[in-house]
């Protein structure tokens, strides 16, 4: 609750510290230039900008607790409605990237660390070292250029075609094709993180007596990788997941912009450019709640694992 309260304070204060006034920006358009002073003041009150910061904050807290995130005048729609539309797209990318980077990163790290300094270890570690220097938005641009421009096998951007298919299966395939590149762009950096983590742990495990004895008994293949390496790596992986989720949510803001993907990151950028305080507060609060929820699930999983021993 303390963390959530601090998030509410930050989402309220940070947009108001930005230069510019959303009401002045709105009044500068041709549509609203003829408003009278009384109408402009009424509009300011509706936007939650009337009174002191303390009054605005109390009004904002009451609205958040009641589930009312305000109204975006730029989009002419309630913020909760905009977030309900954008959040599933962001969730699709995040929930698609998590199993991807865990499976690829951990399995590759185990394979490299089982017998270090082999050809696979040298090639994979060299490739991961190069990828570690690339931020997610750079990876996104490279993927876009290669697979959507130079070799156009995947869509250039968006979440679905302009005219989506009516059949549920065909539409699902279209959505997955549009989500593939941004999901991979999100996963690449975390693949590097979990590869290096798993490789280091696997190298240390390979010298442990229980693993040497298992190999002497002829245990190898997937049983060795899953039962002996994977199970011993699980607590370490869960411990790193909290930090990974935070990095992933931060990266999705940039990746969605590169691919024009209609998630919260894309919505957040529009709110910043338009000085839309209400929408910006709601978007940041929505992302924060998503991070807290995923971290809570990770803590529950870690507690259950510790209880089972």
Coordinates of N, CA and C in Angstrom, one line a residue, residues 185-272:
X185 N 11.9 -8.1 -29.9 CA 12.7 -6.9 -29.6 C 12.7 -6.7 -28.1
X186 N 11.6 -7.0 -27.4 CA 11.5 -6.9 -25.9 C 12.4 -8.0 -25.3
X187 N 12.3 -9.2 -25.9 CA 12.9 -10.3 -25.2 C 14.4 -10.4 -25.4
X188 N 15.0 -9.8 -26.4 CA 16.4 -9.9 -26.7 C 17.3 -9.5 -25.5
X189 N 17.1 -8.3 -25.0 CA 17.9 -7.9 -23.9 C 17.8 -8.8 -22.7
X190 N 16.6 -9.3 -22.4 CA 16.5 -10.2 -21.2 C 17.0 -11.6 -21.5
X191 N 17.0 -12.0 -22.8 CA 17.7 -13.2 -23.1 C 19.2 -13.2 -22.8
X192 N 19.8 -12.0 -23.0 CA 21.2 -11.8 -22.7 C 21.4 -11.9 -21.2
X193 N 20.5 -11.2 -20.4 CA 20.6 -11.3 -18.9 C 20.5 -12.7 -18.4
X194 N 19.5 -13.4 -18.8 CA 19.3 -14.8 -18.3 C 20.3 -15.8 -18.8
X195 N 20.8 -15.5 -20.0 CA 21.9 -16.4 -20.5 C 23.1 -16.3 -19.7
X196 N 23.6 -15.1 -19.4 CA 24.8 -14.9 -18.6 C 24.6 -15.4 -17.2
X197 N 23.4 -15.2 -16.6 CA 23.1 -15.7 -15.3 C 23.1 -17.2 -15.3
X198 N 22.4 -17.8 -16.2 CA 22.3 -19.3 -16.2 C 23.7 -19.9 -16.5
X199 N 24.4 -19.3 -17.4 CA 25.8 -19.9 -17.7 C 26.7 -19.9 -16.5
X200 N 26.7 -18.7 -15.8 CA 27.5 -18.6 -14.6 C 27.1 -19.6 -13.6
X201 N 25.8 -19.8 -13.3 CA 25.4 -20.8 -12.3 C 25.6 -22.2 -12.8
X202 N 25.5 -22.5 -14.1 CA 25.7 -23.8 -14.6 C 27.2 -24.2 -14.5
X203 N 28.1 -23.2 -14.7 CA 29.5 -23.5 -14.6 C 29.8 -23.9 -13.2
X204 N 29.2 -23.2 -12.2 CA 29.5 -23.5 -10.8 C 28.8 -24.9 -10.4
X205 N 27.6 -25.2 -10.9 CA 27.0 -26.4 -10.6 C 27.7 -27.6 -11.2
X206 N 28.4 -27.4 -12.3 CA 29.1 -28.5 -13.0 C 30.2 -29.1 -12.1
X207 N 30.7 -28.3 -11.2 CA 31.8 -28.8 -10.3 C 31.3 -29.4 -9.0
X208 N 29.9 -29.4 -8.8 CA 29.3 -29.9 -7.6 C 29.3 -31.4 -7.6
X209 N 29.6 -32.0 -6.4 CA 29.7 -33.5 -6.4 C 28.4 -34.2 -6.8
X210 N 27.2 -33.7 -6.5 CA 26.0 -34.4 -6.9 C 25.8 -34.5 -8.4
X211 N 26.3 -33.5 -9.1 CA 26.2 -33.5 -10.6 C 27.3 -34.4 -11.2
X212 N 28.5 -34.4 -10.6 CA 29.5 -35.3 -11.1 C 29.1 -36.8 -10.9
X213 N 28.4 -37.1 -9.7 CA 27.9 -38.4 -9.5 C 26.8 -38.8 -10.5
X214 N 25.9 -37.8 -10.8 CA 24.9 -38.1 -11.7 C 25.4 -38.4 -13.1
X215 N 26.4 -37.7 -13.5 CA 27.0 -38.0 -14.8 C 27.7 -39.4 -14.8
X216 N 28.3 -39.7 -13.7 CA 28.9 -41.0 -13.5 C 27.9 -42.1 -13.6
X217 N 26.7 -41.9 -13.2 CA 25.6 -42.9 -13.3 C 25.0 -42.9 -14.7
X218 N 25.5 -42.1 -15.6 CA 25.0 -42.1 -17.0 C 23.8 -41.1 -17.2
X219 N 23.5 -40.3 -16.3 CA 22.4 -39.3 -16.5 C 22.9 -38.2 -17.4
X220 N 22.1 -38.0 -18.4 CA 22.5 -36.9 -19.4 C 21.3 -36.4 -20.1
X221 N 21.5 -35.7 -21.2 CA 20.3 -35.2 -22.0 C 19.4 -34.3 -21.3
X222 N 18.1 -34.3 -21.6 CA 17.2 -33.4 -21.0 C 17.0 -33.6 -19.5
X223 N 17.1 -34.9 -19.1 CA 17.0 -35.1 -17.6 C 18.0 -34.4 -16.9
X224 N 19.3 -34.4 -17.3 CA 20.3 -33.7 -16.7 C 20.1 -32.2 -16.7
X225 N 19.7 -31.7 -17.9 CA 19.5 -30.2 -18.0 C 18.3 -29.7 -17.2
X226 N 17.2 -30.5 -17.1 CA 16.0 -30.0 -16.4 C 16.1 -30.3 -14.9
X227 N 16.3 -31.6 -14.6 CA 16.2 -32.0 -13.2 C 17.4 -31.5 -12.4
X228 N 18.6 -31.5 -12.9 CA 19.8 -31.2 -12.2 C 20.2 -29.7 -12.3
X229 N 20.1 -29.2 -13.5 CA 20.5 -27.7 -13.7 C 19.3 -26.8 -13.5
X230 N 18.2 -27.2 -14.2 CA 17.0 -26.3 -14.1 C 16.4 -26.1 -12.7
X231 N 16.3 -27.2 -12.0 CA 15.7 -27.1 -10.7 C 16.6 -26.3 -9.7
X232 N 17.9 -26.4 -9.8 CA 18.8 -25.7 -9.0 C 18.9 -24.2 -9.4
X233 N 18.6 -23.9 -10.7 CA 18.6 -22.5 -11.1 C 17.3 -21.8 -10.8
X234 N 16.2 -22.5 -10.5 CA 14.9 -21.8 -10.4 C 14.9 -20.7 -9.3
X235 N 15.4 -20.9 -8.1 CA 15.4 -19.8 -7.1 C 16.2 -18.6 -7.6
X236 N 17.3 -18.8 -8.3 CA 18.1 -17.6 -8.8 C 17.3 -16.9 -9.9
X237 N 16.6 -17.7 -10.7 CA 15.9 -17.1 -11.8 C 14.7 -16.2 -11.3
X238 N 14.0 -16.8 -10.3 CA 12.9 -16.1 -9.7 C 13.3 -14.8 -9.0
X239 N 14.5 -14.9 -8.4 CA 15.0 -13.7 -7.7 C 15.3 -12.5 -8.7
X240 N 15.7 -12.9 -9.9 CA 16.1 -11.9 -10.9 C 14.8 -11.4 -11.7
X241 N 13.7 -12.1 -11.5 CA 12.5 -11.8 -12.3 C 12.0 -10.4 -12.0
X242 N 12.0 -10.0 -10.7 CA 11.4 -8.7 -10.3 C 12.1 -7.6 -11.1
X243 N 13.4 -7.6 -11.1 CA 14.2 -6.6 -11.8 C 13.9 -6.7 -13.3
X244 N 13.8 -7.9 -13.8 CA 13.6 -8.1 -15.2 C 12.2 -7.5 -15.6
X245 N 11.2 -7.7 -14.8 CA 9.8 -7.2 -15.2 C 9.9 -5.7 -15.2
X246 N 10.6 -5.0 -14.3 CA 10.7 -3.6 -14.3 C 11.4 -3.1 -15.6
X247 N 12.5 -3.7 -16.0 CA 13.2 -3.3 -17.2 C 12.3 -3.6 -18.4
X248 N 11.5 -4.7 -18.4 CA 10.7 -5.0 -19.5 C 9.6 -4.0 -19.7
X249 N 9.0 -3.5 -18.7 CA 7.9 -2.5 -18.8 C 8.5 -1.2 -19.2
X250 N 9.7 -0.8 -18.8 CA 10.3 0.4 -19.3 C 10.7 0.3 -20.8
X251 N 11.1 -0.9 -21.2 CA 11.5 -1.1 -22.6 C 10.2 -1.1 -23.5
X252 N 9.1 -1.5 -23.0 CA 7.9 -1.6 -23.9 C 7.5 -0.2 -24.3
X253 N 7.8 0.8 -23.5 CA 7.4 2.2 -23.9 C 8.1 2.6 -25.2
X254 N 9.3 2.2 -25.4 CA 10.1 2.6 -26.6 C 9.7 1.7 -27.8
X255 N 9.6 0.4 -27.5 CA 9.3 -0.6 -28.6 C 8.0 -0.3 -29.2
X256 N 7.0 0.0 -28.4 CA 5.7 0.3 -29.0 C 5.7 1.5 -29.9
X257 N 6.5 2.5 -29.6 CA 6.6 3.7 -30.4 C 7.3 3.3 -31.8
X258 N 8.3 2.5 -31.7 CA 9.0 2.1 -32.9 C 8.1 1.3 -33.9
X259 N 7.2 0.5 -33.3 CA 6.3 -0.4 -34.2 C 4.9 0.2 -34.3
X260 N 4.7 1.5 -33.8 CA 3.4 2.1 -33.8 C 2.4 1.1 -33.2
X261 N 2.7 0.5 -32.1 CA 1.9 -0.5 -31.5 C 0.9 0.1 -30.5
X262 N -0.4 -0.1 -30.6 CA -1.3 0.7 -29.8 C -1.5 0.3 -28.3
X263 N -0.3 0.2 -27.6 CA -0.4 -0.1 -26.2 C -0.2 1.1 -25.4
X264 N 0.0 0.9 -24.1 CA 0.1 2.0 -23.1 C 1.3 2.9 -23.4
X265 N 2.4 2.3 -23.9 CA 3.6 3.1 -24.2 C 3.3 4.1 -25.3
X266 N 2.6 3.7 -26.4 CA 2.2 4.6 -27.4 C 1.3 5.6 -26.9
X267 N 0.3 5.2 -26.1 CA -0.6 6.2 -25.5 C 0.1 7.2 -24.6
X268 N 1.1 6.7 -23.9 CA 1.9 7.5 -23.0 C 2.6 8.6 -23.7
X269 N 3.2 8.3 -24.8 CA 3.9 9.2 -25.7 C 3.0 10.3 -26.1
X270 N 1.8 9.9 -26.6 CA 0.9 10.9 -27.1 C 0.4 11.9 -25.9
X271 N 0.3 11.3 -24.7 CA -0.1 12.1 -23.6 C 1.0 13.2 -23.3
X272 N 2.3 12.8 -23.4 CA 3.4 13.7 -23.1 C 3.4 14.8 -24.2

